[in-house]
XYZ file of C-alpha atoms in Angstrom:
542
model
C -45.261 -59.603 70.706
C -43.828 -58.950 67.334
C -41.132 -62.149 67.056
C -44.360 -63.833 68.357
C -46.198 -62.967 65.653
C -42.892 -63.057 63.648
C -42.446 -66.619 64.143
C -46.281 -67.311 63.706
C -46.615 -66.060 59.668
C -42.806 -67.955 59.648
C -44.240 -71.457 60.348
C -47.957 -70.349 58.075
C -47.678 -69.543 54.782
C -51.162 -67.613 53.747
C -49.645 -67.071 50.610
C -49.063 -70.236 50.037
C -51.838 -71.038 51.156
C -54.403 -69.002 49.005
C -52.197 -69.770 46.341
C -52.731 -73.300 46.591
C -56.610 -72.982 47.472
C -57.679 -71.210 44.164
C -55.581 -73.396 42.163
C -57.956 -75.669 43.780
C -60.410 -74.338 43.267
C -59.831 -73.181 39.831
C -59.778 -76.638 38.435
C -62.706 -77.842 40.829
C -64.299 -75.337 38.896
C -63.207 -76.361 35.986
C -64.408 -79.057 35.209
C -67.779 -78.422 36.658
C -68.063 -76.162 34.145
C -66.803 -78.649 31.267
C -69.948 -80.355 31.973
C -72.547 -78.890 34.900
C -74.489 -76.140 32.320
C -74.846 -79.024 29.500
C -77.101 -81.972 31.344
C -80.435 -80.572 30.532
C -79.400 -80.963 27.149
C -77.659 -83.780 26.850
C -81.055 -85.341 28.287
C -82.360 -84.015 25.676
C -80.417 -86.204 23.841
C -81.145 -88.888 25.739
C -84.940 -88.349 24.975
C -86.577 -87.034 28.173
C -89.249 -84.709 28.019
C -88.078 -81.560 29.602
C -90.796 -82.553 32.262
C -88.606 -86.082 33.434
C -85.892 -82.880 33.129
C -86.764 -81.011 35.867
C -87.693 -83.803 38.032
C -84.210 -85.074 37.974
C -82.602 -81.389 38.188
C -84.696 -80.900 40.814
C -83.963 -84.352 43.003
C -80.509 -83.728 42.202
C -81.214 -80.351 44.182
C -83.116 -81.461 47.367
C -80.225 -84.243 47.278
C -77.734 -81.813 47.975
C -80.133 -79.303 50.280
C -79.437 -82.194 52.468
C -76.560 -84.314 52.139
C -74.015 -81.178 51.144
C -74.543 -79.482 55.308
C -74.442 -83.105 56.741
C -71.152 -84.924 55.570
C -69.064 -81.670 56.423
C -70.725 -81.996 59.661
C -69.710 -85.312 60.020
C -66.440 -84.568 57.450
C -65.505 -82.137 60.566
C -66.782 -84.169 63.076
C -64.238 -86.803 62.493
C -61.242 -84.801 61.091
C -61.477 -87.280 57.733
C -62.066 -83.520 55.788
C -58.728 -84.322 53.319
C -59.805 -88.387 52.649
C -64.246 -86.869 52.338
C -62.464 -84.199 49.416
C -60.116 -86.939 47.098
C -62.702 -90.272 47.635
C -65.206 -87.160 46.474
C -63.522 -86.009 43.487
C -63.004 -89.694 42.184
C -65.680 -91.168 42.769
C -68.352 -88.527 41.437
C -64.931 -87.929 38.450
C -66.009 -92.110 37.948
C -69.692 -92.164 38.530
C -70.758 -89.597 35.746
C -69.018 -92.164 33.461
C -72.650 -94.289 33.058
C -74.033 -91.455 32.073
C -72.449 -92.621 27.810
C -73.034 -95.854 28.762
C -76.463 -95.757 28.038
C -78.285 -95.287 24.158
C -80.049 -92.103 22.752
C -83.956 -93.255 23.181
C -84.283 -93.224 19.527
C -84.193 -90.536 16.165
C -82.602 -86.361 17.238
C -81.884 -84.620 14.707
C -79.261 -82.586 14.862
C -77.853 -79.633 12.504
C -75.859 -81.233 9.252
C -72.864 -80.195 10.533
C -70.670 -83.238 9.605
C -72.536 -83.968 6.567
C -73.234 -80.206 4.339
C -73.050 -81.933 1.074
C -75.298 -83.676 1.680
C -79.587 -83.024 0.257
C -81.446 -81.956 3.030
C -83.699 -85.105 3.757
C -87.675 -85.580 3.408
C -90.110 -87.248 4.961
C -89.536 -91.070 3.692
C -86.471 -91.594 3.302
C -86.533 -90.918 6.939
C -89.709 -93.045 7.622
C -87.941 -95.794 6.266
C -85.027 -95.049 8.425
C -86.830 -96.411 10.207
C -88.562 -99.048 9.876
C -84.587 -100.857 9.479
C -84.405 -99.593 12.929
C -87.862 -102.255 13.854
C -87.240 -103.917 16.720
C -88.733 -106.625 18.236
C -92.151 -105.877 21.133
C -90.372 -108.190 24.058
C -87.798 -105.800 24.336
C -89.546 -102.336 24.024
C -85.933 -100.599 24.116
C -86.812 -97.139 22.635
C -89.882 -95.501 22.702
C -88.965 -95.014 18.870
C -89.875 -98.200 17.148
C -91.408 -99.887 14.214
C -94.097 -103.144 15.742
C -92.910 -104.791 12.204
C -97.102 -106.377 12.773
C -98.081 -102.997 12.447
C -96.456 -102.826 9.974
C -98.324 -105.988 7.583
C -101.446 -104.768 8.546
C -101.955 -101.888 6.864
C -102.427 -99.795 10.059
C -100.634 -96.093 10.898
C -97.372 -96.394 11.948
C -96.987 -93.410 15.241
C -93.433 -92.346 15.606
C -92.697 -90.589 18.545
C -89.824 -88.824 17.364
C -88.137 -84.526 18.076
C -87.479 -82.628 14.738
C -86.305 -79.020 15.609
C -88.174 -76.254 13.286
C -84.957 -74.920 12.685
C -83.260 -78.284 12.302
C -85.705 -79.636 9.638
C -84.062 -78.019 6.324
C -80.694 -78.569 6.995
C -80.606 -82.127 7.695
C -80.853 -84.758 9.505
C -78.604 -87.924 11.410
C -78.918 -90.236 12.992
C -77.572 -90.589 16.448
C -79.053 -93.628 17.194
C -76.355 -95.966 19.587
C -78.300 -99.604 20.600
C -75.564 -102.872 21.903
C -77.083 -106.192 22.576
C -75.748 -105.336 26.709
C -78.532 -102.040 27.004
C -81.031 -103.483 24.737
C -81.281 -106.921 27.221
C -81.002 -104.128 29.806
C -84.180 -101.959 29.359
C -86.469 -104.985 27.964
C -85.530 -106.796 31.029
C -88.363 -103.631 32.333
C -91.132 -105.034 30.818
C -93.348 -102.867 33.152
C -92.838 -99.377 31.622
C -91.810 -97.576 28.008
C -88.981 -97.108 26.499
C -88.537 -93.535 27.878
C -89.730 -94.229 31.378
C -87.161 -96.902 31.444
C -84.828 -94.275 30.487
C -85.657 -91.909 32.466
C -85.393 -93.781 35.912
C -82.085 -95.215 34.868
C -80.896 -91.168 33.921
C -82.382 -90.534 37.887
C -80.372 -93.587 39.642
C -76.795 -91.887 38.315
C -77.593 -88.483 38.795
C -78.646 -89.247 42.700
C -75.575 -91.189 43.150
C -73.650 -89.288 41.408
C -74.292 -86.326 44.021
C -73.850 -87.996 46.758
C -70.520 -88.818 45.330
C -69.756 -84.842 44.453
C -71.531 -83.147 46.773
C -69.268 -82.880 50.172
C -66.465 -81.314 48.734
C -67.513 -78.215 47.916
C -68.411 -77.429 51.919
C -65.518 -79.369 53.347
C -62.761 -77.653 51.858
C -64.313 -74.321 52.104
C -64.422 -75.426 56.306
C -61.852 -75.907 56.131
C -59.943 -72.983 54.522
C -61.606 -70.865 56.239
C -60.259 -72.338 60.110
C -56.894 -72.106 58.603
C -57.487 -68.757 58.324
C -59.282 -68.309 61.616
C -56.454 -70.008 63.354
C -53.878 -67.143 61.796
C -56.550 -64.373 61.877
C -56.617 -63.715 57.966
C -60.140 -64.428 57.409
C -60.360 -61.210 55.689
C -58.257 -63.356 52.593
C -61.104 -65.520 52.364
C -63.218 -63.692 49.710
C -60.280 -64.026 47.027
C -60.716 -67.275 46.950
C -64.260 -67.299 45.120
C -62.724 -64.120 41.867
C -60.679 -69.051 41.155
C -64.012 -70.641 40.785
C -65.494 -68.069 38.600
C -62.778 -67.782 36.309
C -62.630 -71.877 36.352
C -65.425 -72.080 35.376
C -65.143 -69.240 32.632
C -62.473 -71.165 31.617
C -63.889 -74.197 31.136
C -67.162 -72.508 29.501
C -64.802 -71.276 26.746
C -63.279 -74.896 26.230
C -65.359 -77.087 25.941
C -67.234 -75.390 24.126
C -64.841 -75.134 21.482
C -63.998 -78.632 22.182
C -66.809 -80.112 21.451
C -67.880 -78.133 17.951
C -63.838 -78.910 16.540
C -64.543 -82.513 17.157
C -68.439 -83.376 17.237
C -68.283 -85.469 13.676
C -65.875 -87.492 15.173
C -66.887 -87.971 19.982
C -70.230 -86.448 19.818
C -70.712 -84.739 23.528
C -68.629 -87.042 24.382
C -66.281 -84.149 25.423
C -68.167 -82.995 28.287
C -68.203 -86.198 30.312
C -64.427 -87.125 29.606
C -62.988 -83.646 31.028
C -65.611 -83.202 33.185
C -63.708 -86.584 34.338
C -59.981 -85.650 33.386
C -59.965 -82.511 35.146
C -61.594 -84.144 38.510
C -58.513 -86.593 38.440
C -56.415 -83.168 37.690
C -57.690 -81.559 41.421
C -57.162 -84.256 43.203
C -52.727 -83.325 43.645
C -54.332 -80.179 44.608
C -55.937 -81.177 47.000
C -53.797 -83.782 48.621
C -51.705 -79.701 49.151
C -55.241 -77.845 50.235
C -54.041 -76.035 53.322
C -57.166 -77.630 56.469
C -56.928 -76.798 60.280
C -57.183 -79.507 61.517
C -58.852 -80.208 65.336
C -59.516 -82.177 67.969
C -62.964 -83.617 68.133
C -65.550 -81.551 68.879
C -69.631 -81.332 70.669
C -71.487 -80.576 67.724
C -73.166 -77.122 67.956
C -76.208 -75.889 66.496
C -74.977 -72.807 64.262
C -77.871 -73.741 61.698
C -80.896 -73.201 64.460
C -78.799 -70.378 65.974
C -78.385 -68.564 62.211
C -82.501 -69.303 61.121
C -83.586 -68.123 64.931
C -82.010 -64.586 63.566
C -83.154 -64.322 60.627
C -86.954 -65.314 61.792
C -86.669 -62.802 63.907
C -85.899 -59.804 61.033
C -88.246 -58.303 58.606
C -85.918 -57.341 56.763
C -83.843 -60.621 56.306
C -87.338 -61.749 55.780
C -87.565 -60.238 52.720
C -83.823 -60.932 51.680
C -85.049 -65.198 52.254
C -88.240 -64.958 50.485
C -85.916 -62.580 47.394
C -83.276 -65.589 47.084
C -85.834 -68.497 46.564
C -88.194 -67.195 44.185
C -84.251 -65.746 42.305
C -83.127 -69.332 42.826
C -86.715 -71.046 41.279
C -85.933 -68.349 38.181
C -82.228 -69.181 38.162
C -82.789 -72.830 37.977
C -85.220 -72.332 35.125
C -82.826 -71.111 33.039
C -80.123 -73.002 33.167
C -81.932 -75.466 32.540
C -83.196 -74.259 29.045
C -81.756 -71.496 28.382
C -79.663 -73.832 26.218
C -82.995 -75.052 24.725
C -83.728 -72.508 23.429
C -80.078 -71.676 21.597
C -80.470 -74.153 20.127
C -83.858 -74.270 18.561
C -82.004 -70.617 17.146
C -79.302 -73.001 16.102
C -76.090 -72.375 17.946
C -74.233 -74.156 18.727
C -71.508 -75.881 21.738
C -69.638 -73.197 21.130
C -71.339 -69.880 21.302
C -73.218 -71.845 24.844
C -69.659 -72.094 25.841
C -68.765 -68.287 25.307
C -72.251 -67.053 27.155
C -71.558 -68.904 29.709
C -68.124 -67.954 30.649
C -69.558 -64.234 29.815
C -72.168 -64.773 33.220
C -68.740 -65.317 35.288
C -67.333 -62.559 34.328
C -69.975 -60.026 35.148
C -69.627 -61.032 37.938
C -66.246 -61.333 38.833
C -65.887 -57.006 37.144
C -69.214 -56.086 39.548
C -66.843 -57.041 42.326
C -64.647 -54.092 42.557
C -67.681 -51.588 41.250
C -70.472 -53.255 44.298
C -68.647 -51.099 46.638
C -69.217 -48.246 45.210
C -72.978 -48.770 43.883
C -73.722 -49.464 47.180
C -73.508 -46.329 48.623
C -74.745 -43.546 45.629
C -77.899 -46.403 46.961
C -77.420 -45.650 50.627
C -79.208 -49.153 51.378
C -77.361 -52.756 50.447
C -81.787 -53.274 50.591
C -81.984 -51.420 47.410
C -79.222 -53.261 45.677
C -81.237 -56.555 46.073
C -84.714 -54.599 44.293
C -81.889 -53.584 40.719
C -80.874 -56.760 41.003
C -85.032 -58.927 40.988
C -85.638 -55.783 38.616
C -82.389 -56.927 36.086
C -82.510 -60.596 36.178
C -86.810 -59.550 35.232
C -85.413 -57.647 32.265
C -82.954 -60.634 31.362
C -86.032 -63.397 31.244
C -87.227 -61.556 28.676
C -84.798 -60.888 26.677
C -84.497 -64.395 26.500
C -87.914 -65.333 25.990
C -86.891 -63.183 22.092
C -83.924 -64.530 20.871
C -83.514 -64.672 16.749
C -79.304 -65.517 16.879
C -77.499 -67.539 19.101
C -75.479 -64.230 19.053
C -78.195 -62.130 20.422
C -77.995 -63.613 24.165
C -74.145 -62.294 24.943
C -76.291 -58.312 26.718
C -78.419 -60.231 28.729
C -75.473 -62.809 29.626
C -73.479 -58.857 30.822
C -75.867 -57.966 32.392
C -75.648 -61.129 34.845
C -73.227 -59.287 36.437
C -75.573 -57.211 37.513
C -78.243 -59.686 38.590
C -76.069 -62.060 39.787
C -73.490 -60.169 41.466
C -75.597 -57.549 43.034
C -77.749 -60.537 44.657
C -75.457 -62.017 46.970
C -73.170 -58.536 47.427
C -77.004 -57.927 48.820
C -77.073 -61.109 51.025
C -73.119 -60.603 52.639
C -74.713 -57.339 53.820
C -77.813 -58.133 54.708
C -76.162 -61.039 57.391
C -73.637 -59.330 58.540
C -76.519 -56.671 59.523
C -78.331 -59.592 61.715
C -75.602 -61.981 62.234
C -74.550 -62.278 66.495
C -70.226 -62.692 66.420
C -69.098 -66.460 65.241
C -72.491 -66.049 63.208
C -72.262 -64.557 59.778
C -70.416 -67.339 57.468
C -73.221 -70.233 58.472
C -76.095 -67.332 58.146
C -74.856 -66.546 54.842
C -74.696 -70.441 54.411
C -78.411 -70.463 54.625
C -79.325 -67.805 52.173
C -77.098 -69.384 50.165
C -78.962 -72.922 50.059
C -81.861 -71.212 50.211
C -81.101 -70.090 46.774
C -78.947 -71.973 45.131
C -81.156 -75.351 46.776
C -84.358 -75.116 47.812
C -84.913 -71.896 44.524
C -83.401 -74.008 42.980
C -84.496 -77.499 43.110
C -88.921 -75.209 43.272
C -87.287 -74.292 40.411
C -86.505 -76.847 37.980
C -89.771 -78.940 38.828
C -92.170 -76.201 37.843
C -89.860 -75.136 34.455
C -90.185 -78.586 33.323
C -93.522 -78.395 33.825
C -94.620 -75.828 32.258
C -91.672 -75.929 29.563
C -93.364 -79.316 28.395
C -96.411 -77.710 28.985
C -95.782 -74.324 27.179
C -91.705 -74.398 26.060
C -89.445 -72.500 26.806
C -90.464 -69.260 25.265
C -93.535 -68.783 27.829
C -91.471 -69.943 30.987
C -89.146 -67.296 30.856
C -92.478 -64.220 29.813
C -94.058 -65.086 33.184
C -90.880 -65.545 35.160
C -89.929 -62.511 34.242
C -93.445 -61.134 35.098
C -93.712 -63.032 38.133
C -89.893 -61.088 39.354
C -91.006 -57.807 38.034
C -94.915 -57.698 40.223
C -92.448 -58.921 43.277
C -89.268 -56.334 43.436
C -92.589 -53.804 43.014
C -93.675 -55.083 46.332
C -90.385 -55.418 47.413
C -89.405 -52.194 46.909
C -92.714 -51.367 49.134
C -91.830 -53.391 51.642
C -88.157 -52.427 52.146
C -89.269 -48.768 52.832
C -92.301 -49.512 54.857
C -90.489 -51.773 56.589
C -86.716 -50.159 59.336
C -84.161 -51.261 59.011
C -82.695 -53.790 62.106
C -78.991 -54.408 62.476
C -77.573 -55.750 65.872
C -73.637 -53.822 67.369
C -71.233 -56.559 67.149
C -68.962 -55.083 69.882
C -65.760 -57.347 68.482
C -65.117 -55.356 65.870
C -65.788 -52.544 67.581
C -63.576 -53.769 70.023
C -61.577 -54.462 67.722
C -61.524 -51.222 65.422
C -61.399 -49.484 69.362
C -57.693 -51.346 69.357
C -56.677 -49.923 66.601
C -57.606 -46.683 67.614
C -55.373 -47.096 71.045
C -52.961 -47.682 69.548
C -52.055 -45.151 66.738
C -54.071 -41.999 69.504
C -52.558 -43.435 72.472
C -53.412 -39.613 73.613
C -56.890 -39.378 73.683
C -59.507 -41.618 74.572
C -63.187 -42.246 72.421
C -65.992 -44.143 73.757
C -66.682 -46.438 70.807
C -69.612 -47.351 71.824
C -70.990 -43.422 71.370
C -68.525 -43.168 67.894
C -70.210 -46.347 66.400
C -73.880 -44.540 66.851
C -73.227 -41.476 65.633
C -71.507 -42.900 62.424
C -74.815 -44.970 62.628
C -76.718 -43.358 62.948
C -77.530 -40.206 60.241
C -77.140 -43.899 57.339
C -80.529 -45.655 58.709
C -82.921 -44.658 61.128
C -84.426 -47.785 61.598
C -83.465 -49.720 64.671
C -80.805 -51.317 66.688
C -80.218 -54.272 68.522
C -76.423 -55.003 70.557
C -75.392 -58.055 70.081
């Protein structure tokens, strides 16, 4: 038996597989970290308002909610996982560059980083600049165009431009880019003004990009998990997640430094080119990524089984409601926190470092989570703690006064996001039947990161459009504070239900029998005695 195990370990290099998976996820997360957090700022530069940006981001999340699991199942069914991964990397790297072809929808005020020696611009000079940029009424290329006819009839000139109060005192720099091809294409959409033209163009590109990028993560994770499951090493699967966090943190910092250093030469296009380069560099790692190949099998209803298990457990329903609400608020913060920082005078290096702190704090929380859970006696109280801390973060965000002031709140992310997913993972284990643990956890992830995020982006966009970013964060903090109080009461009132996992207990009993063959133990009785003192809840056998 030992000889066979040694042969298997030689044939399946688990350590090498984990290293290759770590490199793959590091590079991919690094590329995503270079671009995804900064997208809403780029859309702001294009002249889109907050409501439009909210719709675009919500569409992105809803598409991922449907297409990601469906594409993952198809890739598994037809044994095309590696093809899907490589194709996703290459196509998404190329499609995203299309966004750079769109010109800015008008004058966007920027801080005087590139021309600080010049005096601040005055309104007369700004109006003169706008008059020189007049375009014909037929093309209607930008919402900031000035009609030449209205100028000659002495009627008031209406100029729709965005100028931050903090920027107007430090100078203005025009980032307007007009090319004949772009103007002709935008002008062909005569039924809409230029801002809505830009909105629909960006929406189309984002939908296409998400179709290309969404299948990658689940497909790669499924291939690695089944590979490790085949060699009985699934306990080492969680170690790969650390590389995702480190890669995202590195990408945030690196692109922040690059954009700030090269802003006068390239603007924010470095974010897009960095994403494309890193996606292409990930392709060799994807070609060597350990993926377990299996024969075609009939599709299983694992998702429906997970829904039934969650629906049949009151604590799991509370967890599901909480992750949706947390996903909504986290999405609102992700979409508009950088707007708040930019209005406080932050540059991309401030933003990159602050974003990286979130990932690093979550990584640092992992070793502490077990001790904290034991201190609280029950992982459900970690869920309450996560809601409370995110509420405090939101309230803090609403009162930012300088770019670096955001750091304390970012460091708390480990106790909000980190505690949330530690509690959710434990809740999944409580209600899971053999083989459904991963599916239930993915269900919670989809509820938070896609469904909740979609509603959060949509709602946040309209709230910011009407009331501003400050009231968005204050409102989110109040809602989370109220839910944390209700959640604590419900957690205390509703009895905890756990299932006895026979497969795990049988494995534990086998180890005990080998080491203590002279003693006979009733493994079921031992397990119930061990956990009987920890909870007064109900037990279900699976």
